[in-house]
Amino acid sequence: MEDIYFQNHAVTITYNPDMQLGTAIWRGFLSSDEFREAILKCLELIENRPVVRWLGDNRDMKVIRPIDQVWFVDTVLPRLHHSALRRNAVLHSKDFFNKAAVEQIYRRTEGRGDLITKDFDSKALALAWLKEDIQLEA
């Protein structure tokens, strides 16, 4: 069962304890303050609950400002790499600039820690991958 952890006009963050899955469903363009508040709420969930899987639904999210991309890489990625998170599925944004920004951010995670990030066009395929046994990768 999924519980709403945080919600505002731009994001809904949920947690499914049975799957140890956090989900962020993004909508529209976020100011820097809104983006950072939402990302910090995601981190709070990841760091305070047993979250090993994450689904970032970016399909309706707009561009992320360059300064927020730098903040994410410098501030958020190190915390993600020290968390229990092991799988991160990303549903591509319809917005070309968001898609390019997210790809660039996650390219920086390759080879760092145990976190595996994969992009998907289908929510069903993303969830199927997230449900696979993580121990097989160890």
XYZ file of N, CA, C and O in Angstrom:
552
model
N 0.825 -1.182 0.000
C 0.000 0.000 0.000
C 0.871 1.246 0.000
O 1.857 1.318 0.723
N 0.499 2.210 -0.814
C 1.252 3.451 -0.941
C 0.688 4.528 -0.019
O -0.520 4.731 0.040
N 1.576 5.222 0.672
C 1.192 6.345 1.515
C 1.762 7.622 0.917
O 2.911 7.628 0.454
N 0.982 8.700 0.950
C 1.497 9.995 0.499
C 2.405 10.536 1.593
O 1.998 10.689 2.743
N 3.636 10.822 1.215
C 4.635 11.337 2.148
C 4.662 12.866 2.124
O 4.811 13.518 3.147
N 4.530 13.426 0.915
C 4.548 14.881 0.734
C 3.833 15.186 -0.571
O 3.953 14.433 -1.538
N 3.129 16.325 -0.600
C 2.437 16.698 -1.828
C 2.276 18.211 -1.881
O 1.964 18.858 -0.873
N 2.507 18.761 -3.066
C 2.166 20.152 -3.356
C 1.759 20.226 -4.827
O 1.556 19.190 -5.458
N 1.663 21.430 -5.371
C 1.191 21.571 -6.760
C 2.157 20.979 -7.790
O 1.764 20.683 -8.906
N 3.413 20.768 -7.423
C 4.424 20.352 -8.388
C 4.894 18.914 -8.241
O 5.470 18.366 -9.179
N 4.657 18.308 -7.079
C 5.166 16.955 -6.862
C 4.290 16.214 -5.854
O 3.735 16.818 -4.935
N 4.174 14.917 -6.080
C 3.575 14.014 -5.105
C 4.606 12.938 -4.811
O 5.069 12.255 -5.730
N 4.977 12.818 -3.545
C 5.967 11.835 -3.115
C 5.238 10.778 -2.290
O 4.539 11.114 -1.331
N 5.393 9.523 -2.685
C 4.726 8.435 -1.980
C 5.746 7.405 -1.515
O 6.881 7.351 -2.013
N 5.297 6.564 -0.578
C 6.148 5.499 -0.064
C 5.327 4.222 0.029
O 4.215 4.216 0.551
N 5.899 3.138 -0.504
C 5.288 1.821 -0.431
C 6.207 0.952 0.427
O 7.251 0.490 -0.048
N 5.835 0.722 1.712
C 6.730 -0.038 2.594
C 6.899 -1.495 2.177
O 7.966 -2.078 2.418
N 5.889 -2.091 1.549
C 6.005 -3.488 1.123
C 7.103 -3.673 0.082
O 7.807 -4.680 0.089
N 7.244 -2.706 -0.812
C 8.279 -2.770 -1.857
C 9.536 -1.985 -1.488
O 10.501 -1.992 -2.242
N 9.502 -1.285 -0.377
C 10.571 -0.357 -0.006
C 10.832 0.620 -1.166
O 11.958 0.858 -1.566
N 9.721 1.174 -1.662
C 9.725 2.007 -2.876
C 9.242 3.415 -2.582
O 8.164 3.611 -2.032
N 10.054 4.372 -2.973
C 9.649 5.769 -2.963
C 9.358 6.191 -4.390
O 9.996 5.713 -5.334
N 8.378 7.072 -4.546
C 8.005 7.571 -5.875
C 7.821 9.073 -5.812
O 7.232 9.591 -4.855
N 8.321 9.758 -6.829
C 8.079 11.191 -6.976
C 7.436 11.406 -8.344
O 8.030 11.056 -9.363
N 6.237 11.957 -8.336
C 5.525 12.279 -9.574
C 5.570 13.797 -9.715
O 4.980 14.530 -8.915
N 6.310 14.241 -10.738
C 6.574 15.668 -10.940
C 5.608 16.258 -11.962
O 5.264 15.610 -12.933
N 5.251 17.545 -11.746
C 4.353 18.251 -12.662
C 4.848 19.671 -12.893
O 5.058 20.427 -11.932
N 5.028 20.038 -14.151
C 5.283 21.426 -14.513
C 6.667 21.929 -14.191
O 7.620 21.179 -13.982
N 6.765 23.250 -14.159
C 8.014 23.951 -13.895
C 8.066 24.314 -12.425
O 7.078 24.784 -11.860
N 9.218 24.105 -11.814
C 9.396 24.427 -10.401
C 10.415 25.549 -10.257
O 11.450 25.543 -10.942
N 10.130 26.487 -9.370
C 11.138 27.493 -9.025
C 12.270 26.768 -8.297
O 12.124 25.614 -7.873
N 13.389 27.450 -8.119
C 14.509 26.840 -7.391
C 14.088 26.419 -5.985
O 14.433 25.335 -5.529
N 13.349 27.284 -5.298
C 12.912 26.956 -3.941
C 12.004 25.734 -3.930
O 12.148 24.850 -3.070
N 11.074 25.662 -4.873
C 10.163 24.515 -4.949
C 10.911 23.228 -5.282
O 10.655 22.178 -4.690
N 11.826 23.313 -6.243
C 12.611 22.143 -6.636
C 13.421 21.618 -5.454
O 13.392 20.436 -5.138
N 14.117 22.520 -4.788
C 14.985 22.101 -3.686
C 14.181 21.576 -2.509
O 14.581 20.583 -1.883
N 13.048 22.194 -2.205
C 12.205 21.689 -1.128
C 11.741 20.265 -1.448
O 11.795 19.376 -0.588
N 11.293 20.045 -2.669
C 10.794 18.715 -3.060
C 11.912 17.679 -3.036
O 11.720 16.555 -2.543
N 13.079 18.030 -3.551
C 14.209 17.096 -3.550
C 14.631 16.769 -2.125
O 14.923 15.614 -1.794
N 14.644 17.759 -1.247
C 14.998 17.504 0.149
C 13.966 16.614 0.829
O 14.321 15.794 1.682
N 12.696 16.726 0.439
C 11.668 15.827 0.965
C 11.919 14.400 0.473
O 11.738 13.435 1.229
N 12.339 14.263 -0.785
C 12.695 12.933 -1.309
C 13.846 12.345 -0.497
O 13.799 11.176 -0.087
N 14.884 13.137 -0.264
C 16.034 12.671 0.529
C 15.627 12.305 1.947
O 16.106 11.306 2.495
N 14.757 13.117 2.528
C 14.277 12.839 3.884
C 13.607 11.460 3.937
O 13.858 10.676 4.851
N 12.787 11.172 2.943
C 12.134 9.867 2.877
C 13.166 8.753 2.722
O 13.145 7.752 3.449
N 14.089 8.935 1.794
C 15.115 7.917 1.509
C 15.985 7.653 2.738
O 16.349 6.510 3.017
N 16.312 8.702 3.472
C 17.220 8.558 4.610
C 16.523 8.114 5.904
O 17.183 7.617 6.811
N 15.205 8.277 5.983
C 14.497 7.963 7.227
C 13.607 6.729 7.170
O 13.057 6.324 8.188
N 13.457 6.154 6.010
C 12.667 4.932 5.850
C 13.520 3.924 5.088
O 14.471 4.299 4.406
N 13.177 2.655 5.149
C 13.947 1.670 4.373
C 13.562 1.719 2.890
O 12.730 0.962 2.419
N 14.158 2.658 2.166
C 13.888 2.833 0.738
C 15.082 2.298 -0.048
O 16.189 2.821 0.073
N 14.869 1.254 -0.849
C 15.934 0.719 -1.700
C 15.599 0.889 -3.181
O 16.460 0.680 -4.040
N 14.349 1.250 -3.474
C 13.904 1.451 -4.856
C 13.267 2.834 -4.980
O 12.582 3.295 -4.065
N 13.473 3.463 -6.151
C 12.896 4.785 -6.377
C 12.363 4.861 -7.801
O 13.001 4.379 -8.740
N 11.206 5.485 -7.944
C 10.628 5.758 -9.255
C 10.440 7.260 -9.388
O 9.667 7.858 -8.638
N 11.169 7.848 -10.307
C 11.023 9.266 -10.607
C 10.179 9.407 -11.867
O 10.637 9.081 -12.957
N 8.945 9.839 -11.698
C 8.034 10.018 -12.837
C 8.132 11.463 -13.301
O 7.472 12.357 -12.780
N 8.978 11.679 -14.280
C 9.270 13.022 -14.795
C 8.454 13.380 -16.027
O 8.707 14.406 -16.654
N 7.503 12.544 -16.404
C 6.810 12.729 -17.683
C 6.222 14.117 -17.868
O 6.226 14.647 -18.980
N 5.722 14.718 -16.807
C 5.096 16.045 -16.925
C 5.930 17.151 -16.297
O 5.444 18.262 -16.087
N 7.186 16.864 -16.013
C 8.078 17.869 -15.428
C 8.724 18.687 -16.528
O 9.080 18.174 -17.588
N 8.895 19.971 -16.264
C 9.559 20.870 -17.212
C 11.040 20.994 -16.848
O 11.524 20.362 -15.921
N 11.732 21.847 -17.557
C 13.178 22.018 -17.438
C 13.605 22.297 -15.992
O 12.878 22.918 -15.217
N 14.797 21.808 -15.653
C 15.431 22.086 -14.362
C 16.496 23.146 -14.625
O 17.350 22.977 -15.500
N 16.447 24.237 -13.872
C 17.408 25.335 -14.067
C 18.850 24.827 -13.893
O 19.106 23.961 -13.043
N 19.796 25.367 -14.672
C 21.198 24.937 -14.548
C 21.739 25.048 -13.124
O 22.462 24.161 -12.663
N 21.396 26.103 -12.415
C 21.895 26.252 -11.043
C 21.353 25.158 -10.138
O 22.032 24.688 -9.231
N 20.139 24.694 -10.406
C 19.567 23.601 -9.617
C 20.177 22.255 -10.000
O 20.279 21.363 -9.154
N 20.591 22.121 -11.245
C 21.296 20.912 -11.658
C 22.627 20.805 -10.908
O 22.985 19.728 -10.413
N 23.362 21.906 -10.818
C 24.643 21.923 -10.102
C 24.410 21.614 -8.626
O 25.135 20.806 -8.026
N 23.386 22.240 -8.031
C 23.053 21.976 -6.627
C 22.749 20.492 -6.421
O 23.216 19.886 -5.450
N 22.000 19.888 -7.322
C 21.654 18.471 -7.218
C 22.911 17.611 -7.231
O 23.079 16.724 -6.388
N 23.791 17.872 -8.178
C 25.028 17.083 -8.294
C 25.900 17.250 -7.057
O 26.418 16.275 -6.507
N 26.052 18.490 -6.583
C 26.953 18.764 -5.461
C 26.371 18.368 -4.104
O 27.101 17.923 -3.225
N 25.061 18.518 -3.936
C 24.432 18.337 -2.637
C 23.705 17.006 -2.495
O 23.798 16.350 -1.463
N 22.989 16.615 -3.533
C 22.094 15.466 -3.433
C 22.795 14.158 -3.780
O 22.644 13.155 -3.061
N 23.541 14.130 -4.870
C 24.168 12.876 -5.288
C 25.039 12.236 -4.205
O 24.952 11.026 -3.992
N 25.865 13.001 -3.489
C 26.655 12.348 -2.432
C 25.769 11.687 -1.373
O 26.091 10.604 -0.886
N 24.665 12.312 -1.026
C 23.759 11.723 -0.032
C 23.081 10.471 -0.592
O 22.878 9.500 0.133
N 22.733 10.492 -1.864
C 22.121 9.308 -2.472
C 23.093 8.135 -2.468
O 22.708 6.997 -2.220
N 24.357 8.418 -2.745
C 25.361 7.353 -2.792
C 25.655 6.757 -1.412
O 26.149 5.638 -1.331
N 25.344 7.484 -0.363
C 25.550 6.970 0.991
C 24.261 6.430 1.601
O 24.239 6.046 2.757
N 23.208 6.386 0.822
C 21.923 5.883 1.307
C 21.779 4.395 0.978
O 22.642 3.801 0.336
N 20.658 3.820 1.394
C 20.357 2.413 1.100
C 19.768 2.234 -0.301
O 19.567 1.102 -0.741
N 19.518 3.322 -0.999
C 18.902 3.266 -2.326
C 19.788 2.477 -3.293
O 20.986 2.727 -3.395
N 19.182 1.500 -4.006
C 19.937 0.667 -4.934
C 19.443 0.756 -6.372
O 20.209 0.542 -7.306
N 18.160 1.016 -6.560
C 17.603 1.103 -7.912
C 16.798 2.381 -8.072
O 15.960 2.697 -7.233
N 17.061 3.070 -9.168
C 16.375 4.321 -9.474
C 15.859 4.235 -10.909
O 16.651 4.229 -11.844
N 14.547 4.137 -11.058
C 13.930 4.111 -12.385
C 13.409 5.509 -12.692
O 12.744 6.126 -11.857
N 13.719 6.001 -13.886
C 13.306 7.342 -14.287
C 12.416 7.241 -15.520
O 12.831 6.675 -16.540
N 11.212 7.797 -15.408
C 10.321 7.900 -16.564
C 10.613 9.229 -17.246
O 10.494 10.288 -16.622
N 11.009 9.161 -18.520
C 11.412 10.345 -19.286
C 10.347 11.431 -19.299
O 9.153 11.151 -19.426
N 10.819 12.662 -19.234
C 9.938 13.819 -19.398
C 9.593 13.996 -20.868
O 10.387 13.672 -21.750
N 8.416 14.546 -21.118
C 8.035 14.924 -22.481
C 8.792 16.172 -22.906
O 8.890 16.472 -24.094
N 9.336 16.896 -21.931
C 10.087 18.126 -22.176
C 11.534 17.768 -22.513
O 12.247 17.176 -21.698
N 11.965 18.126 -23.722
C 13.308 17.787 -24.189
C 14.387 18.288 -23.234
O 15.349 17.590 -22.932
N 14.244 19.530 -22.748
C 15.276 20.124 -21.907
C 15.352 19.457 -20.537
O 16.428 19.303 -19.968
N 14.219 19.034 -20.000
C 14.243 18.283 -18.746
C 14.927 16.940 -18.954
O 15.773 16.535 -18.163
N 14.551 16.268 -20.020
C 15.135 14.954 -20.308
C 16.656 15.049 -20.422
O 17.386 14.247 -19.843
N 17.142 16.059 -21.142
C 18.581 16.237 -21.317
C 19.267 16.541 -19.981
O 20.338 16.000 -19.690
N 18.637 17.376 -19.155
C 19.223 17.729 -17.858
C 19.304 16.515 -16.947
O 20.332 16.270 -16.306
N 18.240 15.727 -16.883
C 18.217 14.547 -16.017
C 19.242 13.522 -16.484
O 19.955 12.932 -15.670
N 19.341 13.326 -17.793
C 20.341 12.386 -18.320
C 21.745 12.827 -17.940
O 22.583 11.999 -17.564
N 22.009 14.110 -18.030
C 23.334 14.624 -17.686
C 23.623 14.449 -16.190
O 24.725 14.050 -15.803
N 22.626 14.711 -15.353
C 22.803 14.536 -13.903
C 23.118 13.087 -13.583
O 24.083 12.787 -12.871
N 22.316 12.154 -14.115
C 22.510 10.749 -13.754
C 23.718 10.119 -14.434
O 24.224 9.107 -13.953
N 24.206 10.719 -15.487
C 25.444 10.234 -16.104
C 26.595 10.360 -15.108
O 27.531 9.580 -15.126
N 26.494 11.337 -14.223
C 27.535 11.550 -13.222
C 27.504 10.504 -12.118
O 28.418 10.437 -11.309
N 26.445 9.699 -12.054
C 26.352 8.679 -11.007
C 26.984 7.365 -11.439
O 27.212 6.504 -10.597
N 27.242 7.208 -12.728
C 27.768 5.942 -13.228
C 29.087 5.595 -12.554
O 29.990 6.417 -12.466
N 29.165 4.367 -12.052
C 30.388 3.892 -11.437
C 30.623 4.369 -10.020
O 31.664 4.109 -9.442
N 29.646 5.083 -9.445
C 29.780 5.575 -8.080
C 28.793 4.823 -7.193
O 27.602 4.919 -7.375
N 29.292 4.077 -6.260
C 28.417 3.398 -5.315
C 27.619 2.276 -5.945
O 27.905 1.802 -7.037
N 26.585 1.855 -5.220
C 25.770 0.719 -5.633
C 24.462 1.117 -6.310
O 23.651 0.255 -6.616
N 24.242 2.402 -6.516
C 22.997 2.875 -7.106
C 23.003 2.669 -8.620
O 23.930 3.095 -9.314
N 21.962 1.988 -9.105
C 21.801 1.764 -10.544
C 20.601 2.580 -11.012
O 19.509 2.473 -10.438
N 20.804 3.397 -12.028
C 19.737 4.220 -12.592
C 19.460 3.766 -14.009
O 20.392 3.579 -14.792
N 18.170 3.579 -14.326
C 17.761 3.219 -15.683
C 16.596 4.103 -16.104
O 15.737 4.439 -15.292
N 16.591 4.443 -17.386
C 15.522 5.246 -17.968
C 14.482 4.343 -18.614
O 14.836 3.320 -19.214
N 13.227 4.764 -18.524
C 12.123 4.002 -19.094
C 11.125 4.936 -19.753
O 10.957 6.083 -19.335
N 10.459 4.413 -20.774
C 9.346 5.119 -21.407
C 8.018 4.616 -20.858
O 6.992 5.258 -21.031
N 8.039 3.460 -20.215
C 6.831 2.803 -19.733
C 6.883 2.628 -18.220
O 7.867 2.086 -17.689
N 5.814 3.050 -17.540
C 5.749 2.871 -16.091
C 5.708 1.385 -15.741
O 6.324 0.957 -14.761
N 5.001 0.592 -16.532
C 4.910 -0.845 -16.265
C 6.291 -1.504 -16.323
O 6.629 -2.333 -15.467
N 7.104 -1.146 -17.323
C 8.450 -1.714 -17.424
C 9.341 -1.241 -16.280
O 10.149 -2.016 -15.751
N 9.193 0.021 -15.901
C 9.981 0.553 -14.790
C 9.651 -0.196 -13.500
O 10.554 -0.607 -12.762
N 8.374 -0.390 -13.236
C 7.968 -1.100 -12.022
C 8.412 -2.566 -12.052
O 8.815 -3.109 -11.018
N 8.362 -3.187 -13.219
C 8.812 -4.583 -13.334
C 10.299 -4.675 -12.980
O 10.715 -5.593 -12.259
N 11.102 -3.747 -13.471
C 12.531 -3.739 -13.167
C 12.765 -3.476 -11.669
O 13.591 -4.120 -11.037
N 12.000 -2.544 -11.106
C 12.153 -2.229 -9.694
C 11.791 -3.419 -8.801
O 12.364 -3.585 -7.728
N 10.843 -4.246 -9.252
C 10.398 -5.394 -8.455
C 11.370 -6.571 -8.507
O 11.281 -7.477 -7.686
N 12.291 -6.565 -9.467
C 13.254 -7.663 -9.563
C 14.083 -7.750 -8.281
O 14.277 -6.764 -7.567
N 14.622 -8.913 -8.033
C 15.426 -9.153 -6.839
C 16.733 -8.373 -6.918
O 17.560 -8.614 -7.796
N 16.921 -7.471 -6.011
C 18.132 -6.642 -5.985
C 19.354 -7.475 -5.611
O 20.465 -7.180 -6.027
N 19.166 -8.532 -4.850
C 20.297 -9.363 -4.424
C 21.032 -9.977 -5.604
O 22.203 -10.294 -5.501
N 20.370 -10.113 -6.737
C 21.011 -10.702 -7.914
C 22.151 -9.836 -8.420
O 23.052 -10.325 -9.093
N 22.128 -8.538 -8.125
C 23.153 -7.629 -8.604
C 24.367 -7.568 -7.682
O 25.392 -7.041 -8.048
N 24.208 -8.051 -6.473
C 25.287 -7.938 -5.487
C 26.499 -8.761 -5.878
O 26.449 -9.668 -6.636
